[in-house]
Short mmCIF file of C-alpha atoms and ligand atoms in Angstrom, two decimals:
data_model
loop_
_atom_site.label_atom_id
_atom_site.label_comp_id
_atom_site.label_asym_id
_atom_site.label_seq_id
_atom_site.Cartn_x
_atom_site.Cartn_y
_atom_site.Cartn_z
CA UNK A 28 -0.08 -0.04 -0.02
CA UNK A 29 1.30 3.39 -0.94
CA UNK A 30 2.31 5.84 2.02
CA UNK A 31 -0.31 8.53 2.68
CA UNK A 32 0.72 12.18 2.40
CA UNK A 33 -0.56 13.72 5.67
CA UNK A 34 0.71 17.20 5.51
CA UNK A 35 -3.01 18.22 4.52
CA UNK A 36 -5.59 17.98 6.92
CA UNK A 37 -8.32 16.80 4.26
CA UNK A 38 -8.39 13.96 1.60
CA UNK A 39 -4.78 12.46 2.32
CA UNK A 40 -3.62 11.21 -0.69
CA UNK A 41 -0.82 8.36 -1.27
CA UNK A 42 2.74 10.26 -2.37
CA UNK A 43 3.20 7.64 -5.20
CA UNK A 44 0.62 5.19 -6.46
CA UNK A 45 1.94 1.75 -6.23
CA UNK A 46 -0.11 -1.22 -7.77
CA UNK A 47 -0.49 -4.52 -6.07
CA UNK A 48 -0.52 -7.47 -8.23
CA UNK A 49 -3.87 -8.60 -9.48
CA UNK A 50 -2.86 -11.39 -11.53
CA UNK A 51 -5.67 -13.49 -13.44
CA UNK A 52 -5.19 -17.06 -12.59
CA UNK A 53 -3.88 -19.66 -15.27
CA UNK A 54 -5.81 -22.40 -13.73
CA UNK A 55 -8.69 -21.55 -16.13
CA UNK A 56 -7.00 -23.13 -19.26
CA UNK A 57 -5.73 -26.32 -19.57
CA UNK A 58 -2.77 -26.57 -21.98
CA UNK A 59 -1.75 -29.83 -23.56
CA UNK A 60 1.82 -30.95 -23.66
CA UNK A 61 1.55 -31.53 -27.65
CA UNK A 62 -0.80 -30.42 -30.20
CA UNK A 63 -1.29 -31.99 -33.86
CA UNK A 64 -2.86 -30.31 -36.88
CA UNK A 65 -6.87 -30.42 -36.75
CA UNK A 66 -7.74 -31.78 -40.17
CA UNK A 67 -11.22 -33.20 -41.36
CA UNK A 68 -12.43 -32.86 -37.86
CA UNK A 69 -9.32 -35.13 -36.29
CA UNK A 70 -6.34 -34.45 -34.90
CA UNK A 71 -3.67 -35.83 -37.23
CA UNK A 72 0.05 -36.46 -36.01
CA UNK A 73 2.27 -34.32 -37.51
CA UNK A 74 5.85 -35.35 -38.71
CA UNK A 75 7.62 -32.59 -37.50
CA UNK A 76 7.03 -30.22 -34.05
CA UNK A 77 8.31 -27.12 -32.63
CA UNK A 78 7.92 -25.63 -28.92
CA UNK A 79 5.62 -22.53 -28.58
CA UNK A 80 6.53 -20.27 -25.78
CA UNK A 81 5.50 -17.53 -23.77
CA UNK A 82 7.17 -14.34 -24.60
CA UNK A 83 6.77 -12.77 -21.25
CA UNK A 84 8.78 -15.37 -19.31
CA UNK A 85 10.26 -17.41 -22.25
CA UNK A 86 8.77 -20.75 -20.68
CA UNK A 87 7.90 -23.19 -23.32
CA UNK A 88 3.96 -23.80 -23.25
CA UNK A 89 3.54 -26.69 -25.60
CA UNK A 90 4.78 -28.65 -28.39
CA UNK A 91 3.04 -27.84 -31.83
CA UNK A 92 2.82 -29.27 -35.36
CA UNK A 93 5.05 -28.05 -38.29
CA UNK A 94 2.97 -28.36 -41.03
CA UNK A 95 4.53 -29.92 -44.17
CA UNK A 96 3.57 -29.76 -47.85
CA UNK A 97 1.80 -33.07 -47.14
CA UNK A 98 -0.09 -31.54 -43.99
CA UNK A 99 -1.16 -28.87 -46.20
CA UNK A 100 -2.43 -31.24 -48.83
CA UNK A 101 -4.12 -33.40 -46.47
CA UNK A 102 -6.00 -30.12 -45.03
CA UNK A 103 -6.85 -28.86 -48.59
CA UNK A 104 -8.41 -32.31 -49.47
CA UNK A 105 -10.51 -32.30 -46.24
CA UNK A 106 -11.74 -29.19 -47.08
CA UNK A 107 -12.61 -29.85 -50.63
CA UNK A 108 -14.61 -32.84 -49.49
CA UNK A 109 -16.64 -30.77 -47.06
CA UNK A 110 -17.13 -28.25 -49.50
CA UNK A 111 -18.46 -30.78 -52.19
CA UNK A 112 -20.28 -32.98 -49.79
CA UNK A 113 -22.65 -30.86 -47.85
CA UNK A 114 -21.52 -27.38 -46.86
CA UNK A 115 -21.63 -25.46 -49.91
CA UNK A 116 -25.31 -26.94 -50.42
CA UNK A 117 -26.60 -26.07 -46.59
CA UNK A 118 -29.08 -23.60 -46.72
CA UNK A 119 -27.72 -19.98 -45.23
CA UNK A 120 -29.92 -20.38 -41.86
CA UNK A 121 -28.38 -23.64 -41.24
CA UNK A 122 -25.01 -22.30 -41.57
CA UNK A 123 -26.31 -19.43 -39.46
CA UNK A 124 -26.96 -21.90 -36.84
CA UNK A 125 -23.36 -23.20 -36.41
CA UNK A 126 -21.60 -19.48 -36.61
CA UNK A 127 -24.14 -18.63 -33.84
CA UNK A 128 -23.45 -21.68 -31.61
CA UNK A 129 -19.49 -20.78 -32.23
CA UNK A 130 -20.08 -17.12 -31.07
CA UNK A 131 -21.95 -18.29 -28.16
CA UNK A 132 -19.31 -20.83 -27.13
CA UNK A 133 -16.52 -18.30 -27.41
CA UNK A 134 -18.27 -15.87 -25.22
CA UNK A 135 -18.98 -18.78 -22.52
CA UNK A 136 -15.11 -19.55 -22.78
CA UNK A 137 -14.08 -16.30 -23.19
CA UNK A 138 -11.85 -16.15 -19.83
CA UNK A 139 -9.92 -19.51 -20.70
CA UNK A 140 -9.58 -18.06 -24.53
CA UNK A 141 -8.22 -14.70 -23.19
CA UNK A 142 -5.73 -15.97 -20.57
CA UNK A 143 -4.15 -18.22 -23.03
CA UNK A 144 -4.09 -15.35 -25.86
CA UNK A 145 -2.40 -13.32 -23.30
CA UNK A 146 -0.05 -16.50 -22.31
CA UNK A 147 0.97 -17.06 -25.85
CA UNK A 148 1.02 -13.72 -27.47
CA UNK A 149 2.22 -11.26 -24.50
CA UNK A 150 -0.85 -8.84 -24.46
CA UNK A 151 -2.39 -7.67 -21.41
CA UNK A 152 -5.38 -9.40 -20.32
CA UNK A 153 -7.51 -6.32 -19.84
CA UNK A 154 -6.98 -6.27 -24.00
CA UNK A 155 -7.71 -9.87 -24.47
CA UNK A 156 -10.34 -10.03 -22.29
CA UNK A 157 -11.98 -7.04 -23.13
CA UNK A 158 -11.09 -6.42 -26.69
CA UNK A 159 -9.90 -9.59 -28.53
CA UNK A 160 -12.59 -11.77 -27.46
CA UNK A 161 -15.66 -9.78 -27.24
CA UNK A 162 -15.01 -8.62 -31.02
CA UNK A 163 -13.85 -12.38 -31.96
CA UNK A 164 -17.56 -13.49 -30.56
CA UNK A 165 -19.11 -10.23 -32.40
CA UNK A 166 -17.66 -11.14 -35.80
CA UNK A 167 -19.18 -14.79 -35.64
CA UNK A 168 -22.72 -13.14 -34.38
CA UNK A 169 -22.45 -10.66 -36.89
CA UNK A 170 -21.54 -12.73 -40.02
CA UNK A 171 -24.38 -15.24 -38.74
CA UNK A 172 -26.89 -12.81 -39.37
CA UNK A 173 -25.73 -12.27 -43.14
CA UNK A 174 -25.66 -16.33 -43.89
CA UNK A 175 -28.98 -16.53 -44.93
CA UNK A 176 -29.38 -13.03 -46.46
CA UNK A 177 -26.73 -13.06 -49.13
CA UNK A 178 -29.42 -12.91 -51.81
CA UNK A 179 -30.41 -9.38 -50.30
CA UNK A 180 -27.03 -8.40 -49.84
CA UNK A 181 -26.29 -8.72 -53.42
CA UNK A 182 -29.80 -8.59 -55.20
CA UNK A 183 -29.91 -10.13 -58.82
CA UNK A 184 -26.50 -11.64 -58.76
CA UNK A 185 -26.78 -15.04 -57.50
CA UNK A 186 -24.26 -15.04 -54.84
CA UNK A 187 -22.39 -18.39 -54.62
CA UNK A 188 -19.27 -19.72 -52.32
CA UNK A 189 -16.16 -19.78 -53.76
CA UNK A 190 -14.67 -22.72 -52.57
CA UNK A 191 -11.64 -23.72 -50.31
CA UNK A 192 -10.25 -20.63 -48.85
CA UNK A 193 -6.47 -20.57 -47.67
CA UNK A 194 -5.83 -18.22 -44.69
CA UNK A 195 -2.88 -16.96 -43.13
CA UNK A 196 -2.92 -14.77 -40.06
CA UNK A 197 -0.48 -13.10 -38.07
CA UNK A 198 0.74 -13.06 -34.30
CA UNK A 199 -0.68 -9.74 -33.19
CA UNK A 200 -4.36 -10.43 -32.61
CA UNK A 201 -4.22 -14.36 -33.23
CA UNK A 202 -8.01 -15.20 -32.25
CA UNK A 203 -9.31 -11.71 -33.48
CA UNK A 204 -7.78 -12.35 -37.02
CA UNK A 205 -9.23 -16.12 -37.29
CA UNK A 206 -12.78 -14.67 -36.53
CA UNK A 207 -12.27 -12.06 -39.22
CA UNK A 208 -11.10 -14.77 -41.75
CA UNK A 209 -13.23 -17.96 -40.59
CA UNK A 210 -16.69 -16.04 -39.81
CA UNK A 211 -17.33 -14.61 -43.26
CA UNK A 212 -15.67 -17.48 -45.02
CA UNK A 213 -18.40 -20.07 -43.28
CA UNK A 214 -21.31 -17.40 -43.86
CA UNK A 215 -20.69 -17.61 -47.63
CA UNK A 216 -20.78 -21.53 -47.45
CA UNK A 217 -16.81 -21.98 -47.98
CA UNK A 218 -14.57 -24.13 -46.26
CA UNK A 219 -11.26 -23.27 -44.81
CA UNK A 220 -7.90 -24.16 -44.17
CA UNK A 221 -6.19 -21.72 -41.68
CA UNK A 222 -2.42 -21.29 -40.77
CA UNK A 223 -1.75 -19.22 -37.58
CA UNK A 224 1.50 -17.40 -37.10
CA UNK A 225 4.30 -19.61 -36.06
CA UNK A 226 4.56 -17.66 -32.42
CA UNK A 227 0.99 -17.66 -31.47
CA UNK A 228 -0.79 -20.96 -32.45
CA UNK A 229 -2.54 -22.01 -29.01
CA UNK A 230 -6.02 -20.13 -29.52
CA UNK A 231 -6.44 -21.71 -32.92
CA UNK A 232 -5.81 -24.87 -31.52
CA UNK A 233 -8.18 -24.43 -28.55
CA UNK A 234 -10.72 -23.16 -31.29
CA UNK A 235 -10.81 -26.42 -32.75
CA UNK A 236 -12.29 -27.46 -29.39
CA UNK A 237 -14.94 -24.90 -29.98
CA UNK A 238 -15.71 -26.51 -33.53
CA UNK A 239 -16.37 -29.57 -31.96
CA UNK A 240 -18.35 -28.41 -29.09
CA UNK A 241 -20.40 -26.57 -32.18
CA UNK A 242 -20.81 -30.08 -33.81
CA UNK A 243 -19.23 -28.03 -37.21
CA UNK A 244 -19.18 -30.64 -39.59
CA UNK A 245 -15.78 -32.19 -40.02
CA UNK A 246 -13.43 -30.63 -42.79
CA UNK A 247 -15.22 -27.34 -42.86
CA UNK A 248 -12.46 -25.78 -40.73
CA UNK A 249 -8.99 -27.22 -40.92
CA UNK A 250 -6.16 -25.87 -39.01
CA UNK A 251 -2.15 -26.51 -39.76
CA UNK A 252 0.10 -24.79 -37.48
CA UNK A 253 3.77 -24.31 -38.68
CA UNK A 254 6.21 -21.48 -39.73
CA UNK A 255 6.44 -19.19 -43.11
CA UNK A 256 6.85 -22.51 -45.33
CA UNK A 257 3.43 -23.88 -44.12
CA UNK A 258 1.96 -20.62 -45.43
CA UNK A 259 3.72 -20.90 -48.48
CA UNK A 260 2.63 -24.40 -48.99
CA UNK A 261 -0.92 -23.21 -48.75
CA UNK A 262 -0.64 -20.43 -51.13
CA UNK A 263 0.77 -22.78 -53.54
CA UNK A 264 -1.58 -25.58 -53.32
CA UNK A 265 -3.61 -25.82 -56.85
CA UNK A 266 -6.81 -26.87 -54.81
CA UNK A 267 -7.34 -23.46 -52.70
CA UNK A 268 -9.55 -21.23 -54.62
CA UNK A 269 -8.92 -18.18 -52.35
CA UNK A 270 -5.90 -16.95 -50.35
CA UNK A 271 -6.74 -14.34 -47.27
CA UNK A 272 -3.69 -12.80 -45.81
CA UNK A 273 -2.83 -10.43 -43.00
CA UNK A 274 0.71 -9.79 -42.41
CA UNK A 275 3.57 -7.94 -43.48
CA UNK A 276 3.97 -6.28 -46.98
CA UNK A 277 7.05 -7.89 -48.14
CA UNK A 278 5.41 -11.45 -47.31
CA UNK A 279 2.03 -9.86 -49.11
CA UNK A 280 4.04 -8.66 -52.24
CA UNK A 281 5.64 -12.36 -52.47
CA UNK A 282 2.31 -13.88 -52.10
CA UNK A 283 0.71 -11.73 -55.00
CA UNK A 284 3.55 -12.33 -57.12
CA UNK A 285 3.19 -16.01 -56.37
CA UNK A 286 -0.69 -16.29 -57.44
CA UNK A 287 -0.54 -14.07 -60.46
CA UNK A 288 -1.94 -15.75 -63.37
CA UNK A 289 -3.21 -18.67 -61.25
CA UNK A 290 -7.04 -17.69 -61.13
CA UNK A 291 -6.88 -17.80 -57.31
CA UNK A 292 -8.45 -15.21 -55.35
CA UNK A 293 -6.55 -12.89 -53.08
CA UNK A 294 -7.01 -10.28 -50.36
CA UNK A 295 -4.09 -8.56 -48.56
CA UNK A 296 -4.29 -6.76 -45.18
CA UNK A 297 -0.67 -5.57 -44.74
CA UNK A 298 1.10 -2.80 -42.85
CA UNK A 299 0.77 0.73 -41.77
CA UNK A 300 2.22 3.63 -41.02
CA UNK A 301 -1.06 5.75 -39.66
CA UNK A 302 -0.63 9.38 -39.26
CA UNK A 303 -2.69 10.72 -35.80
CA UNK A 304 -3.38 14.12 -36.40
CA UNK A 305 -4.16 16.71 -33.93
CA UNK A 306 -5.60 20.05 -34.37
CA UNK A 307 -5.19 22.95 -31.92
CA UNK A 308 -8.80 22.90 -31.31
CA UNK A 309 -9.29 19.73 -30.02
CA UNK A 310 -9.51 18.50 -26.54
CA UNK A 311 -5.97 18.08 -25.42
CA UNK A 312 -6.23 15.46 -22.62
CA UNK A 313 -8.83 13.28 -24.82
CA UNK A 314 -6.30 13.51 -27.61
CA UNK A 315 -3.57 12.22 -25.17
CA UNK A 316 -5.59 9.17 -24.59
CA UNK A 317 -6.39 8.65 -28.20
CA UNK A 318 -2.58 9.01 -28.93
CA UNK A 319 -1.59 6.35 -25.85
CA UNK A 320 -4.42 4.15 -27.24
CA UNK A 321 -3.32 4.40 -31.03
CA UNK A 322 0.32 3.64 -30.23
CA UNK A 323 0.49 1.48 -27.24
CA UNK A 324 -2.35 -0.57 -27.18
CA UNK A 325 -1.02 -4.13 -27.79
CA UNK A 326 2.52 -3.03 -27.74
CA UNK A 327 1.92 -1.22 -30.76
CA UNK A 328 1.64 -4.39 -32.67
CA UNK A 329 -1.06 -3.27 -34.46
CA UNK A 330 -1.24 -2.52 -38.31
CA UNK A 331 -3.30 0.58 -37.75
CA UNK A 332 -1.39 1.57 -35.04
CA UNK A 333 -1.13 5.56 -34.73
CA UNK A 334 2.62 5.35 -35.03
CA UNK A 335 3.27 8.90 -36.70
CA UNK A 336 1.68 11.58 -34.38
CA UNK A 337 1.19 15.19 -36.19
CA UNK A 338 0.78 18.02 -33.63
CA UNK A 339 -0.28 21.79 -34.93
CA UNK A 340 2.52 23.65 -34.02
CA UNK A 341 0.54 26.09 -31.51
CA UNK A 342 0.19 23.02 -29.45
CA UNK A 343 3.19 21.26 -29.73
CA UNK A 344 4.49 22.12 -26.48
CA UNK A 345 1.82 21.63 -24.00
CA UNK A 346 0.71 18.72 -25.85
CA UNK A 347 4.17 16.90 -25.97
CA UNK A 348 4.32 17.61 -21.97
CA UNK A 349 0.89 15.97 -21.30
CA UNK A 350 1.78 12.82 -23.41
CA UNK A 351 5.18 12.57 -21.26
CA UNK A 352 3.30 12.73 -18.25
CA UNK A 353 0.75 10.63 -19.17
CA UNK A 354 3.90 7.61 -20.42
CA UNK A 355 5.14 7.72 -16.80
CA UNK A 356 1.55 6.19 -15.78
CA UNK A 357 1.55 3.61 -17.97
CA UNK A 358 2.36 0.13 -16.52
CA UNK A 359 4.75 -2.23 -18.36
CA UNK A 360 4.80 -6.10 -17.26
CA UNK A 361 3.11 -9.32 -16.55
CA UNK A 362 0.45 -9.66 -19.40
CA UNK A 363 -1.72 -11.58 -16.88
CA UNK A 364 -1.81 -9.00 -14.07
CA UNK A 365 -5.00 -6.82 -14.67
CA UNK A 366 -3.24 -3.43 -13.94
CA UNK A 367 -0.96 -4.08 -16.97
CA UNK A 368 -1.13 -1.83 -19.96
CA UNK A 369 2.06 -2.83 -21.81
CA UNK A 370 2.74 -6.29 -22.02
CA UNK A 371 5.50 -8.17 -23.58
CA UNK A 372 6.68 -7.81 -27.14
CA UNK A 373 5.66 -10.95 -29.30
CA UNK A 374 9.04 -12.37 -30.05
CA UNK A 375 12.85 -12.00 -29.93
CA UNK A 376 12.84 -11.10 -33.53
CA UNK A 377 10.39 -8.67 -33.08
CA UNK A 378 12.18 -7.25 -30.25
CA UNK A 379 15.16 -7.29 -32.36
CA UNK A 380 13.25 -5.07 -35.03
CA UNK A 381 12.23 -2.59 -32.72
CA UNK A 382 15.46 -2.06 -31.10
CA UNK A 383 17.37 -1.61 -34.54
CA UNK A 384 14.66 0.82 -35.98
CA UNK A 385 14.93 2.75 -32.44
CA UNK A 386 18.47 2.82 -32.69
CA UNK A 387 18.59 4.05 -36.35
CA UNK A 388 16.01 6.94 -34.94
CA UNK A 389 18.68 7.91 -32.35
CA UNK A 390 21.53 7.62 -35.09
CA UNK A 391 19.33 10.11 -37.58
CA UNK A 392 19.26 12.77 -34.82
CA UNK A 393 15.60 12.36 -33.04
CA UNK A 394 15.07 12.85 -29.63
CA UNK A 395 14.13 9.91 -27.39
CA UNK A 396 12.11 9.73 -24.30
CA UNK A 397 10.99 6.85 -22.29
CA UNK A 398 9.21 7.01 -18.95
CA UNK A 399 10.96 5.36 -16.13
CA UNK A 400 9.95 2.16 -15.62
CA UNK A 401 11.74 -1.41 -14.33
CA UNK A 402 11.23 -4.12 -17.10
CA UNK A 403 11.03 -7.61 -15.85
CA UNK A 404 14.12 -9.56 -16.22
CA UNK A 405 12.97 -12.86 -18.25
CA UNK A 406 10.93 -12.39 -21.48
CA UNK A 407 11.00 -9.64 -24.47
CA UNK A 408 10.16 -5.95 -23.34
CA UNK A 409 10.37 -2.75 -24.57
CA UNK A 410 9.45 0.63 -22.78
CA UNK A 411 7.04 2.87 -24.45
CA UNK A 412 9.03 5.21 -26.35
CA UNK A 413 8.40 8.68 -28.16
CA UNK A 414 10.68 10.52 -30.37
CA UNK A 415 10.45 14.09 -31.11
CA UNK A 416 12.59 16.05 -33.55
CA UNK A 417 11.91 13.53 -36.49
CA UNK A 418 12.15 14.32 -39.83
CA UNK A 419 10.07 12.98 -42.30
CA UNK A 420 12.80 11.13 -43.66
CA UNK A 421 13.93 9.67 -40.81
CA UNK A 422 13.33 5.80 -40.76
CA UNK A 423 11.18 5.69 -38.00
CA UNK A 424 8.76 8.26 -39.82
CA UNK A 425 8.70 5.68 -42.67
CA UNK A 426 8.84 2.25 -41.88
CA UNK A 427 6.61 0.33 -39.89
CA UNK A 428 8.05 -0.59 -36.75
CA UNK A 429 5.30 -2.68 -35.18
CA UNK A 430 6.39 -1.84 -31.70
CA UNK A 431 5.37 1.08 -28.79
CA UNK A 432 7.31 3.86 -30.52
CA UNK A 433 5.82 6.96 -31.60
CA UNK A 434 7.37 9.92 -33.81
CA UNK A 435 6.24 13.04 -33.10
CA UNK A 436 6.01 15.47 -36.14
CA UNK A 437 4.63 19.13 -36.69
CA UNK A 438 2.28 20.79 -38.90
CA UNK A 439 0.94 24.45 -39.49
CA UNK A 440 -2.18 24.24 -41.78
CA UNK A 441 -4.60 21.45 -42.73
CA UNK A 442 -3.30 21.39 -46.47
CA UNK A 443 0.21 20.52 -44.76
CA UNK A 444 -1.38 17.87 -42.47
CA UNK A 445 -2.71 16.13 -45.51
CA UNK A 446 0.26 16.31 -47.56
CA UNK A 447 2.40 14.91 -44.72
CA UNK A 448 0.05 12.17 -43.49
CA UNK A 449 -0.24 11.02 -47.11
CA UNK A 450 3.45 11.06 -47.37
CA UNK A 451 3.95 7.18 -47.29
CA UNK A 452 3.80 4.12 -49.13
CA UNK A 453 0.60 2.78 -46.52
CA UNK A 454 -2.73 3.60 -46.24
CA UNK A 455 -4.45 1.62 -43.66
CA UNK A 456 -5.87 4.24 -41.23
CA UNK A 457 -5.53 7.82 -39.67
CA UNK A 458 -6.89 9.55 -37.08
CA UNK A 459 -8.19 13.43 -36.63
CA UNK A 460 -8.73 15.22 -33.74
CA UNK A 461 -10.42 18.49 -33.95
CA UNK A 462 -13.64 20.01 -32.34
CA UNK A 463 -14.95 21.11 -35.88
CA UNK A 464 -17.23 18.74 -37.93
CA UNK A 465 -16.63 20.36 -41.18
CA UNK A 466 -13.09 19.82 -40.62
CA UNK A 467 -13.32 16.23 -39.86
CA UNK A 468 -15.03 15.73 -43.29
CA UNK A 469 -12.46 17.79 -45.11
CA UNK A 470 -9.60 15.66 -43.81
CA UNK A 471 -11.66 12.47 -44.07
CA UNK A 472 -12.09 13.08 -47.76
CA UNK A 473 -8.45 14.01 -48.30
CA UNK A 474 -6.97 10.89 -46.16
CA UNK A 475 -5.50 7.97 -48.43
CA UNK A 476 -6.48 5.82 -45.82
CA UNK A 477 -8.85 2.63 -45.49
CA UNK A 478 -10.50 3.63 -42.21
CA UNK A 479 -10.18 7.56 -40.66
CA UNK A 480 -11.21 7.68 -37.08
CA UNK A 481 -12.65 11.04 -35.81
CA UNK A 482 -11.62 12.02 -32.09
CA UNK A 483 -11.02 8.53 -31.39
CA UNK A 484 -8.41 5.80 -32.56
CA UNK A 485 -8.36 1.83 -32.73
CA UNK A 486 -12.06 1.39 -32.64
CA UNK A 487 -13.14 -1.66 -34.49
CA UNK A 488 -16.80 -3.26 -35.19
CA UNK A 489 -17.58 -5.97 -37.27
CA UNK A 490 -20.31 -4.27 -39.28
CA UNK A 491 -17.61 -1.52 -40.33
CA UNK A 492 -15.39 -2.56 -43.43
CA UNK A 493 -11.53 -2.37 -42.93
CA UNK A 494 -8.68 -2.49 -45.36
CA UNK A 495 -6.17 -0.77 -47.29
CA UNK A 496 -4.90 1.54 -49.81
CA UNK A 497 -1.67 1.50 -51.53
CA UNK A 498 1.07 -1.20 -49.96
CA UNK A 499 -1.39 -1.84 -47.16
CA UNK A 500 -3.03 -4.04 -49.29
CA UNK A 501 -6.56 -4.60 -50.86
CA UNK A 502 -9.75 -5.97 -50.47
CA UNK A 503 -12.14 -5.18 -47.14
CA UNK A 504 -12.96 -7.24 -44.02
CA UNK A 505 -16.02 -6.71 -41.84
CA UNK A 506 -19.46 -5.58 -42.75
CA UNK A 507 -21.17 -6.46 -45.99
CA UNK A 508 -17.72 -5.75 -47.68
CA UNK A 509 -16.08 -8.49 -46.17
CA UNK A 510 -18.47 -11.08 -47.67
CA UNK A 511 -17.67 -10.14 -51.26
CA UNK A 512 -14.17 -11.87 -51.27
CA UNK A 513 -15.71 -15.16 -50.43
CA UNK A 514 -18.60 -15.19 -52.85
CA UNK A 515 -18.88 -15.63 -56.91
CA UNK A 516 -21.54 -14.03 -58.90
CA UNK A 517 -23.34 -14.77 -62.32
CA UNK A 518 -21.09 -13.75 -64.91
CA UNK A 519 -17.84 -14.84 -63.04
CA UNK A 520 -15.91 -17.87 -63.33
CA UNK A 521 -16.72 -20.69 -60.54
CA UNK A 522 -14.61 -23.33 -58.90
CA UNK A 523 -17.23 -25.81 -58.81
CA UNK A 524 -17.01 -28.67 -56.40
P1 NDP B 630 4.93 -12.18 -41.86
O1 NDP B 630 4.44 -11.44 -42.83
O2 NDP B 630 5.95 -12.89 -42.03
O3 NDP B 630 3.80 -13.13 -40.94
C1 NDP B 630 2.14 -13.31 -41.19
C2 NDP B 630 1.76 -14.54 -41.69
O4 NDP B 630 2.28 -15.20 -42.63
C3 NDP B 630 2.42 -15.77 -40.58
O5 NDP B 630 1.13 -16.59 -40.24
C4 NDP B 630 3.65 -16.60 -41.28
O6 NDP B 630 4.17 -17.47 -40.80
C5 NDP B 630 3.15 -16.49 -42.46
N1 NDP B 630 4.17 -16.33 -43.55
C6 NDP B 630 5.43 -15.91 -43.46
N2 NDP B 630 6.28 -16.08 -44.76
C7 NDP B 630 5.17 -16.71 -45.43
C8 NDP B 630 5.07 -17.08 -47.27
N3 NDP B 630 6.34 -16.98 -47.65
N4 NDP B 630 4.03 -17.43 -47.72
C9 NDP B 630 3.25 -17.64 -46.91
N5 NDP B 630 2.74 -17.09 -45.33
C10 NDP B 630 3.96 -16.95 -44.73
O7 NDP B 630 5.22 -11.04 -40.51
P2 NDP B 630 6.00 -11.50 -39.44
O8 NDP B 630 5.36 -12.21 -38.45
O9 NDP B 630 7.54 -11.99 -39.82
O10 NDP B 630 6.33 -9.99 -38.91
C11 NDP B 630 7.56 -9.01 -39.71
C12 NDP B 630 6.82 -7.75 -39.70
O11 NDP B 630 5.49 -7.51 -40.30
C13 NDP B 630 6.45 -7.17 -38.19
O12 NDP B 630 7.66 -6.54 -38.04
C14 NDP B 630 5.49 -6.32 -38.89
O13 NDP B 630 6.34 -5.22 -39.19
C15 NDP B 630 4.72 -7.01 -39.84
N6 NDP B 630 3.53 -7.27 -39.51
C16 NDP B 630 2.36 -6.85 -40.13
C17 NDP B 630 1.19 -7.29 -39.70
C18 NDP B 630 0.01 -6.57 -39.90
O14 NDP B 630 -1.15 -6.81 -39.25
N7 NDP B 630 -0.07 -5.45 -40.92
C19 NDP B 630 1.18 -8.40 -38.50
C20 NDP B 630 2.23 -9.13 -38.44
C21 NDP B 630 3.36 -8.43 -38.91
P3 NDP B 630 5.19 -17.55 -39.23
O15 NDP B 630 4.24 -16.49 -38.16
O16 NDP B 630 5.68 -18.47 -39.30
O17 NDP B 630 6.22 -16.09 -39.97
#
């Protein structure tokens, strides 16, 4: 308990706030020692394995399959079989029942999933509990609602499923990205082979248990774990009709090159370097909360993170001062502690990448600020970081760091803000802080970004389409738009079962 300051007669306040640990119990989830691939509704013994660890303690959590070409092939065959023998012909209302069931089971088991997500990925439990899990369930609920209304969503176009979808997801929102991909695919009558990221396979594997509980027909969803080689095998497989990928721009480009001319459909959700633009008429304290949420949420492992802060010159000093003060109150540490704001960096490799980009910022002449905080000895950690004195040409203003690192730049006029904000090869998201509605609309029309938030940041909703411009990819996930990549229409080629 913090020592009380009794120098004042009334309302004694602690001299410094310390938090007693409030760890969430790990007992709620049972992790198996070893997991296989989930193919055709069965656990299929793999030929190779690797250990998945907890990034906050480096302790091994389980052994999982390193999927081979043969494993991917078996999964695609199972998915094709399930597509041809029932799933694609099932009525929309029947498919919806399964999706509703999955959504409800996720809700019921949300604590178990949240703990596992934080253990395997390093994100704070309050985020996995309050953001990842509710949103994952919401995606299944939302797309369950569309399953029997596709004719109304796309009138006179005779929507039909595409076939077998190969889905490759990253490690920053493991279960949520699974939900973004699996829910619309199933709602439209497709079957799925999904590859989770190498470092975060465990919630996808627990999800197989949900599929069994929901009595989903065998082969409709197949999960093959492994590293990039497993993803590449899925991309290359001739039996896959569509690839949905979320990850780095580099791998996205390689996939696009690989698929050119094959007739396979492709959606890519790639990197970002979002501008968060604060005008001098905005509510500063509210903006500071938005900036913090924009870049330190999920350790900055967010494709749409507000990693470039543009501040109108007249408020630069007070805003940066408030921001630095706010950073001193962020608690970095054990992801399972309910007080934690910033958890562990997902992997040693990602930590190395963050360190080297931060070093480049220092070397190029930016001024670094990190609040005093004691980082745990074991595990992968990086203190919340702010760079000021940043020039647009610096690597920290150009490249996706994917860590808790903010670059602060300035502007004078709205035109200049637009020009600087759009000066990036990416175009995934942006934020605008101002009290003027007309300025919000003016800015939103000019920002080359798939999502523009106004007086908020990092808000997600299954009804709202999400996706990029330029090197942030193409195709939309979420909303009615998110159905289209999983449907084929009259006049388009169809891969018949
Ligand atoms: P990747 O793009 O490599 O990973 C995304 C997914 O693709 C993972 O499942 C990965 O498997 C798989 N994959 C890797 N190589 C291939 C391939 N050749 N063919 C098919 N699938 C493949 O991202 P990283 O995890 O390596 O992260 C690197 C950087 O990418 C980060 O530092 C960050 O900047 C950015 N990133 C952006 C994301 C976003 O949402 N925009 C998400 C994740 C990363 P495996 O996990 O085994 O590598």
